[in-house]
Amino acid sequence: MIKINLIHVNFNNFSKLDMKDLVLHVCFWIEFLVGDGNWVFDIFKETPKMSTYLLAIVVCDFKSRSAITNGNVQVAVYAPNKTIDQVHFALNITTRMVDYYSDFFQIGYLLSKLDLIAIPDFKAGAMENWGLVTYRETAILYNEQESSASAQQRVATVIAHELAHQWFGNLVTMEWWSDLWLNEGFASFLEFFGIEHVKPEWSMMAQFFLDQTQVAMESDALASSHPLSVEVNDIDDIDLIFDSISYSKGAAILNMLQNFITTDVLRKGLTRYLTRHEYHNAKTEDLWSAMTAVSKEHNQNFDVEKIMQTWTGQMGFPVVTISRVGKVLQARQHRFLFNANTVSNFTDPKDESHFGYVWYIPITYITQTHPEDVQLFWMNEQLKNFELVDDAAWIKANVNQTGFYRVKYDHYNWNALITQLKSDHTALSSADRAGLLDDAFSLSFGFVLAPKVALDLSVYLLNERDYVPWATAVQHFDRLLVLCEEKAIYLTLKKYILEMIAPVVTQVGWEDNGSHLDKLLRSTVLKFACELGHSGCKEQSLLLFHAWMRNGTRIPPNLRSIVYPNAIRYGGEEEWAYVYEQYQTTSTASERKELLGALTATRNVWHITQILSYSLQPDKVKSQDMYYVFIGVANNPLGRWHAWRFLRSSWDDIYEIYGAATFKRMLKSCTQHFTTEFDYAELEAFLATRGSQLRAARQAMELVRHSVEWMARSEYLVVNWLQDRQSVFDANT
């Protein structure tokens, strides 16, 4: 418990502000007492028993909007006066989420007030301080007339994430940083699970696989990954585990757990865990103990602790290879790695598995003849046989991608699934279609499946019209293009992708209408198609942009992520200067982010170096936004080498400001196009001079090593597939 009184000068002696308009919140402000005229005493109530890292004090002259939850919690959202009209959506989501979490956990929010505040320049995305949650402006402000659907979704999910921490992190705190995932994994799961219930039309759990599971698997397929429960010894260790493993993998295994023990048992287990450990610390074992007890009370034959220890106690995840002989299926599990040959080079010995890289896997599947009948069997050994009930043409395992594992099928089953997708892709759910794409391409990147299978599968995209499968495909197509951008294959590959994306681009069009998912789909496919030079995109983007720049004609919010960068890409000095001016003057945070990202799309070398230089000048670009400038330039084919040079020349400044975790992401982004032995040697030689900071660079080193080997072993296979397809096309025309 913390008791604070503040003594400070009487602000009213220096301004016309009423003291009530100044916000000083630790937990509860009681009163202020004026002393001799120059000093003021602020008196606060004693806080509940809490961790000291959750203490926050804010002094400002912001305005607020407030509401009361059904549980009688006073909620207020604070923002600068010029943006106070943009807090209404956040206020609505907050009150609904507090009531939902209170009901779901059967434990009410334990304070009488909850304040949220928009911080104009804030390094973190948000921070869950108990009773006073701080947010970057893009994570709390929503302008209905100016913000996109994706910006609105980000506000909702970040708020839901931080509110989940009021229970997972604040009421019960992990015992040590080694179990950070107990905080962040839960909040990352609940941000989707919670918003699914208050905004069901957004289909958040359908997006979960895209935004959480896929992200986690991308990192966890590296030898330089780490377990969820990980040894932590110093500050850099702490910083580095604020990553996609602690957040997204933690969320993904909780989603898997929910699907085999049921939502009701999960809820009761969480309530028991929170009740047992409220106002105290807890470890991963405490969570599994509570879950196991509740599961057994519901007559479930699960030893949750034994099962889940294989997921939290060792890094990585399995690929399950399923082969079929008649009605008998043989399943074999082994750890999936992008490059199994480099394990010894990039694995920290302290992170090696004590479970032999064998997992307790809840394997679900459906068949072509019974697509609604989900079957489940457990696998806790390397090899297991099971029998099908019929002679279906295909099986699809890991139904709706709720399990944290990949699936590799035999040649017969892959062909049957591809045939099904080409004839009627709706026979499989959107999540299953996305899962097949993600598994096929990822397995091919990991040298365990021929690229031909993934590319054959991708042909069905001609008929795909759903957001999650297309967002998945775009990620993998973009990866292929980055790897091949300096090769002769590049133009042929780009032509194929444009052929696949053309029908969905025609369908979504340039009108900003439809459902939430329709808008996300339109933004995703139009942006990618325009980057590839889709016909008509340049003209349409410049038409809309110039109508705005010269006549003030408003560009629809969900088209701005397409129009702005294309105007910069194909425009000149006038367009660049206008966008920068708008960035400096707009009061809409999400709009500012779009404008800044657009500036990095320039093909003008001077503008590239200028915006990189601006990113280290807080009067030009806010410190919080430097990361977005760098990532934007690193993703610009003409800016990649400039980003790499900038990172090296500004290394110490960037590392000191942003720390190991952000630095790690920046290093990965600016070396993603490294594909030769020369590139790897250059990276290795430079990093050898950086001493202890090398830990933050391991993943970048491993990814470049993998890219070099993939190009050597697989590039020609992609070339052959594209040439064969072109030959068939020529023969039929």
XYZ file of C-alpha atoms in Angstrom:
733
model
C 0.000 0.000 0.000
C 1.256 3.475 -0.896
C 0.386 6.753 0.834
C 1.414 9.945 -0.943
C 1.042 13.625 -0.161
C 2.469 16.148 -2.594
C 3.757 19.598 -1.718
C 4.106 22.013 -4.626
C 3.842 25.659 -5.544
C 0.358 27.092 -5.863
C -0.249 26.873 -9.600
C -3.047 29.422 -9.305
C -0.402 32.045 -8.560
C 1.024 31.485 -12.030
C -2.022 30.844 -14.232
C -5.715 31.428 -14.543
C -6.446 27.709 -14.170
C -8.717 26.534 -11.380
C -6.941 23.920 -9.273
C -9.742 21.485 -10.101
C -8.662 21.607 -13.764
C -5.209 20.277 -12.918
C -5.039 16.514 -12.770
C -2.788 14.936 -10.144
C -3.745 11.295 -9.767
C -1.962 8.503 -7.976
C -5.037 6.606 -6.912
C -7.590 8.918 -5.303
C -7.200 12.643 -4.796
C -8.950 13.752 -1.605
C -8.307 17.452 -1.184
C -5.736 20.198 -1.316
C -4.808 22.592 1.448
C -3.396 26.012 0.733
C -0.430 26.881 2.915
C 1.171 30.321 3.166
C -0.080 31.359 -0.257
C 2.836 29.950 -2.226
C 2.558 26.272 -1.356
C -0.199 23.689 -1.721
C -0.551 20.296 -0.044
C -2.290 17.586 -2.125
C -3.593 14.697 -0.033
C -4.285 11.282 -1.578
C -5.992 8.210 -0.199
C -3.877 5.180 0.534
C -3.714 2.840 -2.437
C -4.548 -0.863 -2.288
C -1.625 -3.232 -1.871
C 0.111 -2.898 -5.235
C 3.352 -3.196 -7.168
C 5.333 0.032 -7.296
C 5.735 -0.083 -11.091
C 1.985 0.571 -11.353
C 2.189 3.992 -9.715
C 1.534 7.019 -11.937
C 1.322 10.760 -11.389
C 0.165 13.128 -14.125
C 0.142 16.920 -13.924
C -1.689 18.599 -16.792
C -4.425 21.009 -17.800
C -6.353 18.495 -19.916
C -10.113 18.272 -20.215
C -12.115 15.117 -19.544
C -15.306 13.266 -20.401
C -16.760 10.812 -17.897
C -19.329 8.062 -17.416
C -20.288 5.519 -14.767
C -20.241 1.761 -15.359
C -23.046 -0.582 -14.347
C -20.795 -1.536 -11.424
C -20.693 2.104 -10.293
C -17.083 2.763 -11.330
C -16.408 6.395 -12.251
C -14.601 6.376 -15.624
C -12.968 9.492 -17.073
C -10.932 9.977 -20.249
C -8.533 12.936 -20.331
C -7.055 14.593 -23.414
C -5.734 17.988 -24.527
C -8.527 20.481 -25.111
C -8.104 20.420 -28.910
C -8.703 16.650 -29.026
C -11.234 16.166 -26.233
C -14.008 15.497 -28.761
C -12.099 12.398 -29.886
C -12.438 10.487 -26.576
C -16.084 9.382 -26.829
C -15.369 6.021 -28.469
C -12.701 5.240 -25.854
C -15.098 6.151 -23.055
C -17.801 3.894 -24.474
C -15.440 0.933 -24.954
C -13.956 1.382 -21.481
C -17.259 1.335 -19.605
C -18.457 -1.702 -21.549
C -15.177 -3.593 -21.114
C -15.001 -2.929 -17.359
C -18.519 -4.316 -16.981
C -17.736 -7.292 -19.232
C -14.504 -8.243 -17.447
C -16.157 -7.805 -14.036
C -18.901 -10.187 -15.061
C -16.626 -12.673 -16.831
C -14.167 -13.012 -13.940
C -16.884 -12.644 -11.309
C -14.516 -10.144 -9.667
C -15.418 -6.486 -9.968
C -12.974 -3.725 -10.785
C -11.598 -3.031 -7.325
C -11.203 0.751 -7.345
C -13.990 3.311 -7.385
C -12.481 5.285 -10.259
C -10.644 4.592 -13.492
C -8.919 7.361 -15.457
C -7.480 7.066 -18.956
C -5.278 9.778 -20.412
C -3.872 10.573 -23.860
C -0.162 11.475 -23.672
C 0.975 13.623 -26.648
C 4.447 12.051 -26.897
C 4.684 8.666 -25.214
C 7.315 6.022 -25.903
C 5.126 3.092 -24.844
C 1.893 2.304 -26.649
C 0.114 2.322 -23.289
C 0.742 1.567 -19.604
C -1.712 -0.093 -17.223
C -1.067 2.019 -14.105
C -3.733 1.107 -11.575
C -6.533 3.646 -11.758
C -4.669 5.909 -14.205
C -3.960 4.220 -17.530
C -1.699 6.173 -19.878
C -1.969 5.912 -23.677
C -0.249 7.134 -26.779
C -2.758 9.313 -28.647
C -3.175 6.803 -31.500
C -4.213 4.192 -28.923
C -7.056 6.170 -27.342
C -8.271 8.961 -29.658
C -10.742 8.206 -32.437
C -12.084 10.802 -34.862
C -15.173 9.376 -36.529
C -14.747 11.623 -39.571
C -11.006 11.153 -40.030
C -9.885 7.804 -38.577
C -9.855 4.490 -40.441
C -11.455 1.204 -39.433
C -8.032 -0.185 -38.520
C -7.324 2.875 -36.335
C -10.654 2.387 -34.567
C -9.899 -1.289 -33.994
C -6.493 -0.415 -32.565
C -8.063 1.974 -30.050
C -10.530 -0.717 -28.953
C -7.958 -3.495 -28.620
C -5.346 -1.405 -26.798
C -7.962 -0.223 -24.312
C -9.183 -3.813 -23.827
C -5.562 -4.942 -23.362
C -4.784 -2.366 -20.677
C -8.072 -2.938 -18.869
C -7.347 -6.685 -18.769
C -4.170 -5.768 -16.888
C -6.282 -4.304 -14.095
C -6.870 -7.953 -13.189
C -3.879 -9.717 -14.801
C -0.895 -7.682 -13.671
C -2.395 -5.291 -11.134
C -4.638 -7.447 -8.939
C -2.283 -10.413 -9.428
C 1.291 -9.676 -10.514
C 3.854 -12.138 -11.842
C 6.416 -13.081 -9.200
C 9.362 -12.183 -11.447
C 9.920 -11.011 -15.006
C 10.584 -14.601 -16.060
C 6.775 -15.021 -16.062
C 6.003 -11.779 -17.871
C 3.686 -13.725 -20.161
C 1.208 -14.069 -17.260
C 0.649 -10.339 -17.660
C 1.076 -9.794 -21.367
C -0.163 -13.105 -22.772
C -3.427 -12.798 -20.887
C -3.950 -9.180 -21.885
C -3.186 -10.025 -25.536
C -5.707 -12.883 -25.484
C -8.387 -10.901 -23.687
C -8.118 -7.880 -25.984
C -9.516 -10.075 -28.776
C -11.791 -12.187 -26.605
C -13.261 -9.118 -24.908
C -13.821 -6.998 -28.013
C -15.433 -10.034 -29.679
C -18.199 -9.682 -27.092
C -18.687 -5.916 -27.200
C -18.162 -5.538 -30.983
C -19.228 -8.920 -32.417
C -19.581 -7.485 -35.926
C -15.798 -7.094 -36.056
C -15.188 -10.884 -35.834
C -12.152 -10.400 -33.623
C -11.582 -14.081 -32.898
C -11.484 -14.710 -36.649
C -8.709 -12.105 -36.780
C -6.929 -13.644 -33.782
C -5.096 -16.198 -35.929
C -3.817 -13.433 -38.212
C -2.723 -10.933 -35.571
C -1.566 -13.197 -32.743
C -0.913 -16.819 -33.753
C 0.856 -16.067 -37.030
C 2.967 -13.349 -35.439
C 4.063 -15.661 -32.631
C 4.902 -18.550 -34.949
C 7.068 -16.300 -37.091
C 9.351 -15.608 -34.107
C 9.051 -19.006 -32.449
C 10.278 -20.813 -35.564
C 13.715 -19.337 -34.940
C 16.490 -21.069 -33.006
C 17.020 -17.736 -31.207
C 13.522 -17.789 -29.697
C 12.961 -18.335 -25.964
C 10.456 -20.168 -23.727
C 7.455 -18.332 -22.325
C 8.828 -18.967 -18.827
C 12.343 -17.713 -19.389
C 15.395 -17.009 -17.249
C 15.849 -13.262 -16.694
C 19.034 -11.848 -15.167
C 19.465 -8.202 -16.170
C 17.722 -5.125 -17.583
C 18.394 -6.025 -21.216
C 16.920 -9.481 -20.607
C 13.755 -7.822 -19.297
C 13.511 -5.459 -22.259
C 14.050 -8.214 -24.818
C 11.191 -10.402 -23.538
C 8.637 -7.680 -24.231
C 8.236 -9.407 -27.565
C 5.861 -11.493 -29.661
C 6.625 -14.603 -27.601
C 5.471 -13.126 -24.279
C 2.536 -11.335 -25.901
C 1.317 -13.281 -28.926
C 2.459 -16.815 -28.112
C 1.101 -16.373 -24.600
C -2.224 -15.341 -26.123
C -2.171 -18.202 -28.642
C -1.672 -20.978 -26.093
C -4.476 -19.520 -23.961
C -6.742 -19.605 -26.992
C -5.737 -23.238 -27.541
C -6.427 -23.997 -23.869
C -9.859 -22.391 -24.073
C -10.777 -24.539 -27.053
C -10.086 -27.858 -25.353
C -11.242 -27.141 -21.791
C -14.204 -24.885 -22.890
C -14.770 -21.213 -22.196
C -16.750 -21.917 -19.025
C -13.970 -23.965 -17.421
C -11.394 -21.387 -18.482
C -13.451 -18.622 -16.878
C -13.852 -20.508 -13.596
C -10.171 -21.405 -13.556
C -9.179 -17.773 -14.071
C -11.526 -16.652 -11.306
C -9.960 -19.162 -8.918
C -6.441 -18.095 -9.877
C -7.268 -14.404 -9.365
C -9.081 -15.014 -6.088
C -6.300 -17.179 -4.639
C -3.572 -14.676 -5.455
C -5.269 -11.265 -5.297
C -2.950 -8.519 -4.056
C -0.055 -10.992 -4.300
C 2.414 -12.409 -6.790
C 1.998 -15.624 -8.764
C 3.938 -17.987 -11.000
C 2.965 -19.952 -14.090
C 2.573 -23.082 -11.944
C -0.079 -21.290 -9.870
C -2.183 -20.678 -12.968
C -1.956 -24.284 -14.149
C -2.738 -25.553 -10.653
C -5.977 -23.566 -10.557
C -6.916 -24.692 -14.067
C -6.219 -28.350 -13.330
C -8.367 -28.277 -10.184
C -11.349 -26.693 -11.948
C -10.984 -28.995 -14.951
C -11.127 -32.080 -12.715
C -14.170 -30.686 -10.880
C -15.905 -30.658 -14.256
C -14.955 -34.303 -14.829
C -12.521 -33.458 -17.608
C -9.739 -35.963 -18.012
C -7.053 -33.306 -18.409
C -3.927 -32.721 -16.391
C -3.772 -29.089 -17.511
C -0.506 -28.444 -15.724
C 1.261 -31.384 -17.378
C -0.107 -30.457 -20.801
C 0.650 -26.752 -20.645
C 4.117 -27.078 -19.161
C 5.234 -28.424 -22.536
C 4.059 -25.153 -24.098
C 5.429 -22.702 -21.528
C 8.579 -24.555 -20.459
C 10.216 -24.950 -23.854
C 10.587 -22.670 -26.825
C 9.306 -23.459 -30.273
C 6.293 -25.417 -31.457
C 5.658 -28.609 -33.426
C 4.830 -29.352 -37.013
C 2.587 -32.414 -37.199
C 3.156 -34.491 -40.333
C 0.059 -36.472 -41.267
C 0.258 -39.286 -43.796
C -2.585 -41.565 -44.801
C -2.944 -45.221 -45.762
C -6.606 -46.034 -46.320
C -8.458 -45.116 -43.150
C -5.332 -45.096 -41.003
C -3.612 -41.778 -40.382
C -0.118 -41.582 -39.003
C 0.821 -38.404 -37.130
C 4.420 -37.516 -36.378
C 5.561 -34.415 -34.479
C 8.874 -32.608 -34.507
C 9.980 -29.079 -33.757
C 9.450 -26.682 -36.637
C 12.371 -24.417 -37.458
C 12.943 -22.165 -40.443
C 16.472 -23.528 -40.618
C 17.268 -26.588 -38.521
C 20.903 -26.450 -39.621
C 21.634 -23.313 -37.605
C 20.305 -24.281 -34.165
C 23.720 -24.496 -32.511
C 24.738 -21.100 -33.896
C 21.812 -19.080 -32.563
C 20.309 -20.887 -29.554
C 21.173 -19.641 -26.076
C 22.128 -22.795 -24.098
C 20.019 -21.702 -21.113
C 16.917 -21.782 -23.338
C 17.285 -25.403 -24.450
C 14.314 -27.698 -23.761
C 13.936 -30.034 -20.797
C 11.022 -31.735 -22.569
C 12.932 -32.971 -25.621
C 10.846 -30.774 -27.929
C 7.817 -33.026 -27.581
C 4.464 -31.384 -26.861
C 1.043 -32.462 -25.624
C -0.920 -31.554 -28.740
C -4.731 -31.327 -28.972
C -5.115 -32.381 -32.615
C -8.478 -31.484 -34.099
C -9.623 -32.367 -37.602
C -12.563 -32.361 -39.965
C -13.073 -34.348 -43.176
C -14.518 -33.668 -46.588
C -17.585 -35.806 -45.799
C -18.137 -34.421 -42.282
C -16.884 -30.805 -42.343
C -19.013 -29.798 -39.319
C -17.994 -32.741 -37.117
C -14.800 -31.713 -35.310
C -12.793 -34.666 -33.983
C -10.131 -34.422 -31.260
C -7.304 -36.727 -30.282
C -4.276 -36.144 -28.077
C -0.685 -36.656 -29.045
C 2.116 -36.597 -26.475
C 4.604 -38.758 -28.284
C 6.580 -38.383 -31.485
C 4.473 -40.888 -33.456
C 0.817 -41.886 -33.211
C -1.715 -43.663 -35.446
C -5.451 -43.048 -35.480
C -8.306 -44.269 -37.651
C -10.712 -42.283 -39.814
C -14.405 -43.093 -39.724
C -14.769 -42.861 -43.518
C -12.908 -42.615 -46.819
C -13.157 -38.843 -47.173
C -11.182 -37.203 -49.977
C -9.361 -34.931 -47.556
C -8.880 -34.082 -43.904
C -8.120 -30.637 -42.505
C -6.311 -30.690 -39.157
C -6.033 -27.893 -36.586
C -9.606 -26.756 -37.159
C -9.922 -22.962 -37.316
C -6.232 -22.772 -36.409
C -6.905 -22.832 -32.662
C -3.859 -25.029 -31.959
C -0.330 -23.665 -31.784
C 1.155 -26.064 -34.323
C 1.590 -26.416 -38.063
C 0.385 -29.327 -40.176
C 2.124 -30.966 -43.106
C 0.044 -33.436 -45.150
C 1.074 -36.116 -47.594
C 0.996 -35.401 -51.330
C -2.461 -36.951 -51.754
C -4.112 -34.825 -49.085
C -2.478 -31.576 -50.227
C -3.772 -32.170 -53.750
C -7.256 -32.985 -52.464
C -7.343 -29.795 -50.387
C -6.109 -27.720 -53.325
C -8.784 -29.230 -55.557
C -11.420 -28.419 -52.934
C -10.300 -24.815 -52.643
C -10.329 -24.324 -56.399
C -13.800 -25.831 -56.809
C -15.502 -24.437 -53.673
C -13.260 -22.710 -51.154
C -16.214 -21.946 -48.866
C -16.326 -25.619 -47.848
C -13.595 -24.579 -45.417
C -13.845 -21.691 -42.960
C -12.013 -18.434 -43.536
C -9.625 -19.300 -40.689
C -8.917 -22.748 -42.146
C -8.212 -21.292 -45.579
C -5.840 -18.762 -44.039
C -4.254 -21.570 -42.027
C -3.593 -23.680 -45.107
C -1.935 -20.720 -46.825
C 0.129 -19.893 -43.754
C 1.218 -23.491 -43.163
C 2.083 -24.164 -46.797
C 4.179 -21.047 -47.309
C 5.840 -21.252 -43.875
C 6.696 -24.920 -44.337
C 8.193 -24.115 -47.717
C 10.271 -21.346 -46.155
C 11.390 -23.945 -43.603
C 12.570 -26.407 -46.283
C 10.060 -29.104 -45.276
C 7.582 -28.590 -48.135
C 8.214 -27.863 -51.792
C 7.372 -24.249 -52.788
C 5.281 -25.802 -55.582
C 2.641 -26.895 -53.056
C 2.263 -23.416 -51.577
C 2.134 -21.802 -55.016
C -0.355 -24.389 -56.337
C -2.509 -23.646 -53.302
C -2.322 -19.893 -53.871
C -4.047 -20.166 -57.256
C -7.408 -20.508 -55.495
C -7.024 -16.868 -54.385
C -8.566 -15.867 -57.707
C -11.891 -16.620 -55.986
C -11.060 -15.543 -52.416
C -12.920 -12.509 -51.065
C -12.395 -12.671 -47.278
C -10.051 -10.497 -45.266
C -8.089 -12.984 -43.126
C -7.005 -15.305 -45.983
C -6.022 -12.355 -48.150
C -4.112 -10.636 -45.349
C -2.258 -13.923 -44.811
C -1.464 -14.276 -48.513
C -0.233 -10.686 -48.756
C 2.277 -11.276 -45.950
C 3.757 -14.315 -47.687
C 3.717 -12.801 -51.173
C 5.484 -9.730 -49.807
C 8.126 -11.918 -48.206
C 8.773 -13.668 -51.505
C 9.030 -10.354 -53.325
C 11.531 -8.941 -50.818
C 13.720 -12.035 -51.129
C 13.605 -11.945 -54.924
C 13.638 -8.198 -55.618
C 17.209 -8.236 -56.990
C 16.682 -11.376 -59.068
C 15.475 -11.931 -62.629
C 12.507 -13.818 -61.212
C 11.096 -10.662 -59.595
C 9.047 -9.315 -62.500
C 7.529 -12.711 -63.304
C 6.622 -13.255 -59.668
C 5.075 -9.789 -59.452
C 3.054 -10.458 -62.592
C 1.652 -13.669 -61.089
C 0.687 -11.973 -57.826
C -1.014 -9.131 -59.694
C -2.983 -11.736 -61.637
C -4.151 -13.352 -58.393
C -5.106 -10.084 -56.714
C -6.845 -8.441 -59.692
C -10.334 -9.961 -59.126
C -10.544 -8.951 -55.455
C -9.246 -5.462 -56.272
C -12.033 -5.102 -58.822
C -14.622 -6.271 -56.311
C -13.597 -4.021 -53.391
C -13.283 -0.938 -55.614
C -12.498 2.586 -54.450
C -15.689 3.371 -52.542
C -15.217 3.497 -48.758
C -18.236 1.392 -47.809
C -19.221 -2.009 -46.463
C -18.663 -3.775 -43.150
C -15.687 -3.382 -40.833
C -13.998 -6.440 -42.390
C -14.829 -5.172 -45.899
C -12.933 -1.978 -45.116
C -9.953 -3.889 -43.741
C -9.920 -6.079 -46.863
C -10.101 -3.064 -49.183
C -7.250 -1.284 -47.413
C -5.078 -4.421 -47.450
C -5.474 -5.507 -51.072
C -5.539 -2.027 -52.629
C -2.411 -0.976 -50.741
C -0.537 -4.125 -51.797
C -1.761 -3.988 -55.410
C -0.726 -0.346 -55.676
C 2.728 -1.139 -54.334
C 3.027 -3.701 -57.133
C 2.048 -1.135 -59.774
C -1.528 -2.272 -60.401
C -2.948 -0.474 -63.446
C -5.084 2.530 -62.595
C -3.832 2.828 -59.033
C -1.404 5.652 -59.735
C -3.997 7.703 -61.599
C -6.773 7.139 -59.042
C -4.502 7.957 -56.098
C -3.185 11.172 -57.658
C -6.717 12.199 -58.679
C -8.009 11.877 -55.121
C -4.886 13.442 -53.609
C -4.834 16.503 -55.858
C -8.552 17.077 -55.315
C -7.747 17.222 -51.597
C -4.574 19.298 -51.914
C -6.013 21.850 -54.368
C -9.727 21.887 -53.625
C -10.013 20.534 -50.073
C -12.055 17.534 -51.235
C -11.985 15.055 -48.374
C -10.350 11.654 -48.988
C -12.334 8.821 -47.340
C -10.477 7.649 -44.186
C -10.034 4.034 -45.277
C -8.453 5.049 -48.591
C -5.831 7.327 -47.109
C -3.340 4.521 -46.407
C -3.431 3.901 -50.171
C -3.717 7.431 -51.586
C -1.120 9.195 -49.429
C 1.883 6.924 -50.100
C 1.080 6.669 -53.795
C 0.880 10.444 -54.102
C 4.311 10.646 -52.493
C 5.644 7.750 -54.581
C 4.530 9.237 -57.910
C 4.430 12.925 -56.995
C 7.168 15.453 -56.432
C 8.332 18.170 -54.090
C 4.907 19.817 -53.914
C 3.160 16.645 -52.733
C 5.869 15.789 -50.218
C 5.868 19.290 -48.719
C 2.068 19.307 -48.476
C 1.934 15.968 -46.658
C 4.645 17.059 -44.229
C 2.747 20.277 -43.540
C -0.425 18.291 -42.836
C 1.537 15.990 -40.529
C 2.687 19.007 -38.523
C -0.769 20.580 -38.186
C -3.386 17.824 -37.914
C -4.925 17.193 -34.497
C -6.007 13.637 -35.358
C -3.375 11.195 -34.113
C -4.226 8.358 -36.512
C -4.114 10.801 -39.428
C -0.693 12.016 -38.312
C 0.562 8.435 -38.341
C -0.784 7.846 -41.878
C 0.830 11.046 -43.169
C 4.182 10.252 -41.599
C 4.165 6.742 -43.033
C 3.365 8.150 -46.470
C 6.421 10.426 -46.394
C 8.663 7.344 -46.210
C 7.286 5.997 -49.527
C 9.178 8.611 -51.545
C 11.426 7.660 -54.455
C 13.469 10.828 -53.935
C 16.783 10.044 -52.213
C 16.977 13.511 -50.688
C 13.553 13.079 -49.109
C 14.578 9.672 -47.746
C 17.641 11.107 -46.018
C 15.638 14.149 -44.892
C 12.878 12.174 -43.168
C 15.449 9.894 -41.504
C 17.241 12.982 -40.213
C 13.940 14.468 -39.010
C 13.221 11.296 -37.042
C 15.963 12.189 -34.537
C 14.742 15.790 -34.182
C 11.773 15.942 -31.759
C 10.691 19.338 -33.122
C 10.302 17.738 -36.563
C 9.052 14.239 -35.676
C 7.847 13.209 -32.241
C 10.261 10.874 -30.476
C 7.543 8.221 -30.228
C 7.219 8.231 -34.037
C 10.869 7.725 -34.959
C 10.304 3.971 -35.095
C 7.552 4.351 -37.733
C 9.804 6.514 -39.894
C 12.563 3.949 -39.779
C 10.285 0.976 -40.515
C 8.682 2.868 -43.394
C 12.025 3.652 -45.005
C 13.257 0.087 -44.413
C 10.166 -1.241 -46.229
C 10.717 1.114 -49.166
C 12.768 -0.760 -51.810
C 14.655 2.451 -52.564
C 15.178 3.205 -48.900
C 16.426 -0.098 -47.512
C 20.139 0.623 -47.799
C 19.640 4.133 -46.448
C 17.898 2.647 -43.398
C 20.777 0.226 -42.853
C 23.334 3.044 -43.093
C 21.249 5.244 -40.788
C 20.979 2.496 -38.159
C 24.724 1.956 -38.143
C 25.602 5.641 -37.977
C 23.015 6.375 -35.243
C 23.294 3.053 -33.408
C 24.192 4.329 -29.949
C 21.585 7.096 -29.958
C 18.817 4.743 -31.082
C 19.782 2.008 -28.636
C 19.899 4.437 -25.721
C 16.522 5.998 -26.541
C 14.538 2.893 -27.460
C 16.228 -0.020 -25.733
C 16.957 -3.549 -26.843
C 13.452 -4.706 -27.863
C 12.661 -1.871 -30.286
C 16.202 -1.927 -31.579
C 15.856 -5.647 -32.331
C 12.777 -4.999 -34.474
C 14.499 -2.162 -36.316
C 17.541 -4.275 -37.092
C 15.358 -7.086 -38.447
C 13.411 -4.719 -40.671
C 16.408 -3.084 -42.331
C 18.179 -6.395 -43.040
C 15.153 -8.306 -44.367
C 16.441 -7.912 -47.948
C 19.905 -9.343 -47.165
C 20.136 -12.514 -49.265
C 23.814 -13.071 -50.084
C 26.893 -14.339 -48.271
C 28.377 -10.878 -48.697
C 25.372 -9.328 -46.897
C 25.681 -11.787 -44.038
C 29.405 -11.179 -43.682
C 28.839 -7.413 -43.605
C 26.197 -7.740 -40.873
C 28.335 -10.153 -38.861
C 31.421 -7.946 -39.093
C 29.552 -4.853 -37.969
C 27.806 -6.559 -35.061
C 31.083 -8.015 -33.857
C 32.034 -4.469 -32.831
C 28.942 -3.951 -30.675
C 29.782 -6.099 -27.638
C 26.924 -6.962 -25.274
C 24.353 -5.483 -27.623
C 24.828 -8.535 -29.828
C 22.026 -10.325 -27.933
C 19.522 -7.946 -29.492
C 20.889 -8.842 -32.913
C 20.708 -12.649 -32.812
C 17.357 -12.885 -34.556
C 18.427 -10.575 -37.374
C 21.566 -12.663 -37.865
C 19.548 -15.864 -37.986
C 16.983 -14.454 -40.411
C 19.667 -13.255 -42.812
C 21.405 -16.644 -42.609
C 18.069 -18.282 -43.458
C 17.438 -15.936 -46.400
C 20.839 -16.708 -47.858
C 20.196 -20.447 -47.660
C 16.621 -20.189 -48.937
C 17.745 -18.366 -52.046
C 20.430 -20.988 -52.655
C 18.094 -23.959 -52.129
C 14.661 -22.771 -53.211
C 14.839 -19.852 -55.637
C 15.163 -22.127 -58.664
C 12.076 -24.110 -57.548
C 9.970 -20.944 -57.617
C 11.459 -20.041 -61.005
C 10.550 -23.484 -62.374
C 6.970 -23.227 -61.097
C 6.450 -19.796 -62.657
C 7.973 -20.924 -65.947
C 5.835 -24.078 -66.056
C 2.694 -22.052 -65.339
C 3.564 -19.564 -68.082
C 4.171 -22.452 -70.509
C 0.737 -23.922 -69.777
C -0.833 -20.490 -70.183
C 0.925 -19.937 -73.526
C -0.145 -23.373 -74.765
C -3.790 -22.611 -74.006
C -3.869 -19.182 -75.660
